[in-house]
CSV table of C-alpha atoms in Angstrom, one decimal:
chain,number,residue,atom,x,y,z
Z,1,MET,CA,2.8,19.0,28.0
Z,2,SER,CA,4.0,16.3,27.7
Z,3,GLN,CA,7.4,15.4,25.4
Z,4,GLU,CA,4.1,12.8,22.8
Z,5,THR,CA,1.8,16.0,22.9
Z,6,ALA,CA,5.1,18.5,22.3
Z,7,VAL,CA,6.1,15.5,19.0
Z,8,LYS,CA,2.2,15.9,17.9
Z,9,PHE,CA,2.6,19.2,17.5
Z,10,ALA,CA,5.1,19.2,15.6
Z,11,ASN,CA,3.9,16.6,13.2
Z,12,GLU,CA,0.4,18.7,13.6
Z,13,ALA,CA,2.6,22.2,11.9
Z,14,PHE,CA,4.0,20.1,9.1
Z,15,TYR,CA,0.4,18.7,8.6
Z,16,ALA,CA,-0.3,22.7,8.5
Z,17,ALA,CA,2.4,23.9,6.3
Z,18,PHE,CA,0.9,21.1,3.6
Z,19,THR,CA,-2.2,22.1,3.6
Z,20,ASN,CA,-1.7,25.9,3.3
Z,21,ARG,CA,1.0,25.1,0.9
Z,22,ASP,CA,3.1,27.3,2.7
Z,23,ALA,CA,7.1,26.6,1.9
Z,24,GLU,CA,8.3,29.1,4.9
Z,25,ALA,CA,6.4,26.8,7.5
Z,26,MET,CA,7.2,24.1,5.6
Z,27,ASP,CA,11.2,25.2,6.0
Z,28,ALA,CA,10.4,26.0,9.6
Z,29,VAL,CA,9.3,21.9,10.2
Z,30,TRP,CA,13.0,20.2,8.9
Z,31,SER,CA,16.0,20.1,10.9
Z,32,GLU,CA,18.6,22.5,9.8
Z,33,LEU,CA,21.5,20.9,12.3
Z,34,ASP,CA,20.9,16.7,11.3
Z,35,ALA,CA,20.3,15.4,8.2
Z,36,VAL,CA,17.2,14.7,6.5
Z,37,SER,CA,15.9,12.3,4.1
Z,38,CYS,CA,12.4,11.8,2.6
Z,39,ILE,CA,10.4,9.0,0.9
Z,40,HIS,CA,7.1,10.5,-1.2
Z,41,PRO,CA,4.7,7.7,-1.7
Z,42,GLY,CA,6.6,5.9,-5.3
Z,43,TRP,CA,9.8,8.0,-5.0
Z,44,PRO,CA,13.5,7.1,-3.6
Z,45,PRO,CA,14.3,8.2,-1.5
Z,46,LEU,CA,15.4,11.6,-1.3
Z,47,THR,CA,18.4,12.8,1.1
Z,48,GLY,CA,20.4,16.2,2.5
Z,49,ARG,CA,17.7,19.9,2.8
Z,50,ALA,CA,18.3,20.6,-0.2
Z,51,ALA,CA,17.2,17.5,-1.9
Z,52,VAL,CA,14.4,17.3,0.4
Z,53,MET,CA,13.1,21.0,0.5
Z,54,GLN,CA,13.0,21.5,-3.2
Z,55,SER,CA,10.7,18.3,-3.4
Z,56,TRP,CA,8.5,20.3,-1.1
Z,57,HIS,CA,8.9,24.0,-3.0
Z,58,ASP,CA,7.5,21.8,-5.9
Z,59,ILE,CA,5.0,20.1,-4.4
Z,60,LEU,CA,3.8,22.8,-2.1
Z,61,ALA,CA,3.6,25.2,-5.5
Z,62,ASN,CA,1.6,22.1,-7.8
Z,63,PRO,CA,-1.8,23.6,-7.6
Z,64,ASP,CA,-2.7,19.3,-9.2
Z,65,ALA,CA,-1.1,18.5,-5.5
Z,66,PRO,CA,-3.9,17.3,-2.9
Z,67,ALA,CA,-5.1,18.6,-0.2
Z,68,ILE,CA,-4.2,16.7,3.1
Z,69,THR,CA,-4.8,16.0,6.5
Z,70,CYS,CA,-3.8,14.0,9.2
Z,71,GLY,CA,-5.7,11.4,12.0
Z,72,GLN,CA,-4.6,8.9,13.7
Z,73,GLU,CA,-1.6,10.1,15.4
Z,74,THR,CA,0.5,8.1,17.6
Z,75,ALA,CA,4.0,9.0,19.1
Z,76,TYR,CA,6.3,7.5,20.8
Z,77,VAL,CA,9.7,9.4,22.5
Z,78,ALA,CA,13.2,8.2,23.3
Z,79,GLY,CA,15.3,11.2,24.7
Z,80,GLU,CA,15.7,13.7,22.0
Z,81,MET,CA,14.4,10.9,19.1
Z,82,ALA,CA,10.8,10.3,18.0
Z,83,TYR,CA,8.3,9.7,15.9
Z,84,VAL,CA,4.9,9.6,14.9
Z,85,ILE,CA,2.8,7.5,13.0
Z,86,CYS,CA,-0.6,9.0,11.4
Z,87,ALA,CA,-2.8,8.1,9.1
Z,88,GLU,CA,-3.0,11.2,6.0
Z,89,PHE,CA,-6.6,12.2,4.4
Z,90,LEU,CA,-6.9,13.1,0.8
Z,91,ASP,CA,-9.2,12.9,-2.1
Z,92,GLY,CA,-10.4,9.7,-2.7
Z,93,GLY,CA,-7.2,8.0,-1.3
Z,94,GLN,CA,-5.2,7.3,2.9
Z,95,LEU,CA,-1.6,7.4,3.0
Z,96,VAL,CA,0.3,5.5,6.2
Z,97,ALA,CA,3.3,7.7,7.0
Z,98,THR,CA,6.4,7.3,9.6
Z,99,ASN,CA,7.7,11.0,10.3
Z,100,ILE,CA,10.6,10.9,12.7
Z,101,PHE,CA,11.7,14.0,14.4
Z,102,VAL,CA,14.9,15.4,16.7
Z,103,ARG,CA,14.8,17.0,19.5
Z,104,GLU,CA,17.2,20.5,18.7
Z,105,ALA,CA,17.5,23.2,21.7
Z,106,GLY,CA,14.1,22.0,23.6
Z,107,THR,CA,12.5,21.6,19.5
Z,108,TRP,CA,10.8,18.6,17.5
Z,109,LYS,CA,12.1,19.4,14.0
Z,110,LEU,CA,11.3,17.3,11.4
Z,111,VAL,CA,14.4,15.3,10.2
Z,112,HIS,CA,12.3,12.1,8.3
Z,113,HIS,CA,9.2,10.8,6.3
Z,114,GLN,CA,7.1,8.2,4.5
Z,115,ALA,CA,4.2,8.0,3.2
Z,116,ALA,CA,2.8,5.6,1.8
Z,117,PRO,CA,-1.1,4.1,0.7
Z,118,ALA,CA,-2.7,2.4,3.0
Z,119,PRO,CA,-6.4,1.0,3.1
Z,120,ALA,CA,-8.7,2.5,5.7
Z,121,ASP,CA,-8.9,1.4,8.7
Z,122,PRO,CA,-12.8,0.4,9.4
Z,123,ALA,CA,-11.9,0.4,13.5
Z,124,ALA,CA,-10.1,3.3,12.7
Z,125,GLN,CA,-11.3,7.7,13.5
Z,126,LYS,CA,-13.1,9.4,11.3
Z,127,PRO,CA,-11.0,12.3,9.4
Z,128,PRO,CA,-11.4,15.9,10.7
Z,129,ALA,CA,-14.6,17.5,9.5
Z,130,LYS,CA,-11.2,20.6,9.2
Z,131,ALA,CA,-7.7,21.3,8.5
Z,132,PRO,CA,-5.7,20.6,11.5
Z,133,THR,CA,-4.4,24.4,12.5
Z,134,LEU,CA,-2.2,25.8,15.9
Z,135,GLN,CA,-4.4,27.6,16.8
L,1,MET,CA,32.5,0.2,16.9
L,2,SER,CA,30.2,2.9,16.6
L,3,GLN,CA,26.4,2.8,17.5
L,4,GLU,CA,25.6,3.6,13.7
L,5,THR,CA,27.7,-0.2,12.6
L,6,ALA,CA,26.2,-1.6,15.8
L,7,VAL,CA,22.2,-0.3,14.4
L,8,LYS,CA,23.3,-1.3,11.1
L,9,PHE,CA,24.3,-4.9,12.3
L,10,ALA,CA,20.4,-5.1,13.5
L,11,ASN,CA,19.0,-3.5,10.6
L,12,GLU,CA,20.7,-7.1,9.2
L,13,ALA,CA,19.6,-9.5,11.4
L,14,PHE,CA,16.4,-8.7,10.7
L,15,TYR,CA,16.3,-9.7,6.9
L,16,ALA,CA,18.2,-12.0,7.6
L,17,ALA,CA,15.5,-13.6,9.7
L,18,PHE,CA,13.5,-12.4,6.7
L,19,THR,CA,15.8,-14.5,4.1
L,20,ASN,CA,16.1,-17.2,6.1
L,21,ARG,CA,12.4,-17.4,7.8
L,22,ASP,CA,13.4,-17.6,10.9
L,23,ALA,CA,10.6,-16.5,13.2
L,24,GLU,CA,12.6,-17.3,16.2
L,25,ALA,CA,15.4,-15.2,14.8
L,26,MET,CA,12.6,-12.2,13.8
L,27,ASP,CA,10.8,-12.7,17.8
L,28,ALA,CA,14.4,-11.9,18.8
L,29,VAL,CA,14.7,-8.3,16.8
L,30,TRP,CA,12.0,-6.8,17.8
L,31,SER,CA,11.9,-5.3,20.7
L,32,GLU,CA,9.8,-7.3,23.8
L,33,LEU,CA,10.2,-3.6,25.8
L,34,ASP,CA,8.5,-1.3,24.3
L,35,ALA,CA,5.8,-0.4,22.1
L,36,VAL,CA,5.8,-1.8,18.5
L,37,SER,CA,4.1,-1.1,15.2
L,38,CYS,CA,4.8,-2.3,11.4
L,39,ILE,CA,3.2,-1.0,8.0
L,40,HIS,CA,3.3,-3.8,5.1
L,41,PRO,CA,3.5,-2.7,2.2
L,42,GLY,CA,-0.5,-1.5,1.3
L,43,TRP,CA,-1.8,-2.5,4.4
L,44,PRO,CA,-2.7,-1.1,7.1
L,45,PRO,CA,-0.7,0.0,10.2
L,46,LEU,CA,-0.5,-3.3,12.9
L,47,THR,CA,1.0,-1.8,16.7
L,48,GLY,CA,1.5,-4.2,18.9
L,49,ARG,CA,3.4,-6.7,19.6
L,50,ALA,CA,1.1,-9.6,19.3
L,51,ALA,CA,-0.2,-8.6,16.0
L,52,VAL,CA,3.4,-7.2,14.7
L,53,MET,CA,4.2,-10.9,15.6
L,54,GLN,CA,1.6,-13.0,13.9
L,55,SER,CA,2.0,-10.8,10.7
L,56,TRP,CA,5.4,-11.7,10.5
L,57,HIS,CA,4.4,-15.8,11.6
L,58,ASP,CA,2.0,-15.5,8.5
L,59,ILE,CA,4.6,-13.8,5.7
L,60,LEU,CA,7.7,-16.0,6.9
L,61,ALA,CA,4.6,-19.9,6.8
L,62,ASN,CA,4.1,-17.9,3.4
L,63,PRO,CA,5.6,-20.5,0.5
L,64,ASP,CA,4.6,-17.5,-2.2
L,65,ALA,CA,6.5,-14.3,0.7
L,66,PRO,CA,9.1,-13.2,-2.0
L,67,ALA,CA,13.3,-13.7,-1.2
L,68,ILE,CA,13.7,-10.5,0.1
L,69,THR,CA,17.4,-8.9,0.4
L,70,CYS,CA,18.4,-5.4,1.9
L,71,GLY,CA,20.9,-2.8,0.5
L,72,GLN,CA,21.4,0.6,0.5
L,73,GLU,CA,21.3,1.6,4.2
L,74,THR,CA,21.6,4.0,6.2
L,75,ALA,CA,22.0,4.8,9.2
L,76,TYR,CA,20.6,6.8,11.8
L,77,VAL,CA,21.5,7.0,15.8
L,78,ALA,CA,20.3,9.6,18.3
L,79,GLY,CA,21.2,8.3,21.9
L,80,GLU,CA,18.9,5.9,22.2
L,81,MET,CA,16.7,5.4,19.3
L,82,ALA,CA,18.1,5.7,16.0
L,83,TYR,CA,16.6,4.1,12.3
L,84,VAL,CA,17.7,3.0,9.3
L,85,ILE,CA,16.3,4.0,6.0
L,86,CYS,CA,17.4,1.2,3.2
L,87,ALA,CA,15.9,-0.8,0.1
L,88,GLU,CA,14.6,-3.9,-0.5
L,89,PHE,CA,15.4,-6.1,-3.2
L,90,LEU,CA,12.7,-8.5,-4.7
L,91,ASP,CA,12.1,-10.8,-7.3
L,92,GLY,CA,10.8,-8.0,-10.2
L,93,GLY,CA,11.0,-5.0,-7.8
L,94,GLN,CA,12.3,-3.2,-4.7
L,95,LEU,CA,10.9,-1.7,-2.0
L,96,VAL,CA,11.9,1.5,0.2
L,97,ALA,CA,11.8,0.6,4.1
L,98,THR,CA,12.9,3.0,7.2
L,99,ASN,CA,13.0,1.0,10.4
L,100,ILE,CA,13.3,2.6,13.7
L,101,PHE,CA,15.1,1.0,16.7
L,102,VAL,CA,15.5,1.9,20.7
L,103,ARG,CA,18.5,0.2,22.4
L,104,GLU,CA,17.7,-2.1,25.8
L,105,ALA,CA,20.1,-2.4,27.8
L,106,GLY,CA,22.6,-1.4,25.0
L,107,THR,CA,20.9,-4.0,22.3
L,108,TRP,CA,19.0,-2.6,19.5
L,109,LYS,CA,16.2,-3.6,19.4
L,110,LEU,CA,13.1,-3.1,16.4
L,111,VAL,CA,10.0,-0.6,17.1
L,112,HIS,CA,8.9,0.4,13.9
L,113,HIS,CA,9.1,-1.1,10.3
L,114,GLN,CA,7.5,0.8,7.0
L,115,ALA,CA,8.2,0.0,3.8
L,116,ALA,CA,6.6,0.5,0.6
L,117,PRO,CA,7.2,0.3,-3.5
L,118,ALA,CA,9.6,2.6,-4.5
L,119,PRO,CA,11.3,2.6,-8.0
L,120,ALA,CA,15.3,1.7,-8.9
L,121,ASP,CA,17.5,4.7,-8.2
L,122,PRO,CA,19.4,4.6,-11.1
L,123,ALA,CA,22.4,6.0,-8.9
L,124,ALA,CA,22.2,3.7,-6.3
L,125,GLN,CA,24.4,0.6,-5.4
L,126,LYS,CA,23.0,-3.2,-7.6
L,127,PRO,CA,21.8,-5.2,-4.4
L,128,PRO,CA,24.1,-7.9,-2.7
L,129,ALA,CA,24.4,-11.1,-4.8
L,130,LYS,CA,23.9,-12.9,-1.9
L,131,ALA,CA,21.3,-12.7,1.2
L,132,PRO,CA,22.7,-11.2,3.6
L,133,THR,CA,23.9,-13.0,7.0
L,134,LEU,CA,25.8,-12.0,10.0
L,135,GLN,CA,28.3,-14.6,9.7
């Protein structure tokens, strides 16, 4: 498996945790060794694992938080750091995200996420019919 | 000079090119060797050097494009890839950006930029009084 594919799997695990509202899985996606940061749409940047994970726990526990699927992923790898650019599909809207990963003991861990609204790309693929899973 | 500082200089050069509407300097900031991509606020992602540089040439040539300064920079480095999270201050608004760099022959080159509106962080430093320069 190429490192690009491995990074895409890690990215998929992030969105699976989001879709499944699985706080434990979300916790496992994010680095515990490196500095982490997160820019939710319209929020000021969050820095530090405690603040970032608290935000995710709040989002996952919120019944009004939208269901989300990921698509149009492109992964770029340079040594021990990598990033994925992808679309996030929500009911009635689309975001675009930059997700940065660091490889720790052979496992790609999320260290930074920024998502913001973006218009639909007419040339892009359609969103997946089902939420992505790792099975 | 630490690599974090070197990356911040490269980030500053990006905003200096923006502020000075210097298309040649903007061209020099971006990688010519690696894949580049750019997510302007509210735009679909642009991929490929031709599309990204055309967007910057259009922005820099537009007299209505806002003046911009950068602040609150934090740099993270892992080997040959690095990223900077920073605020972008415009008249009447604030954005937050993720800028990803790759080190090519010892020089940090921009490969990805995403910027999106963000509320002001009340705990954050004030924007610089003058546009940043490398002098």
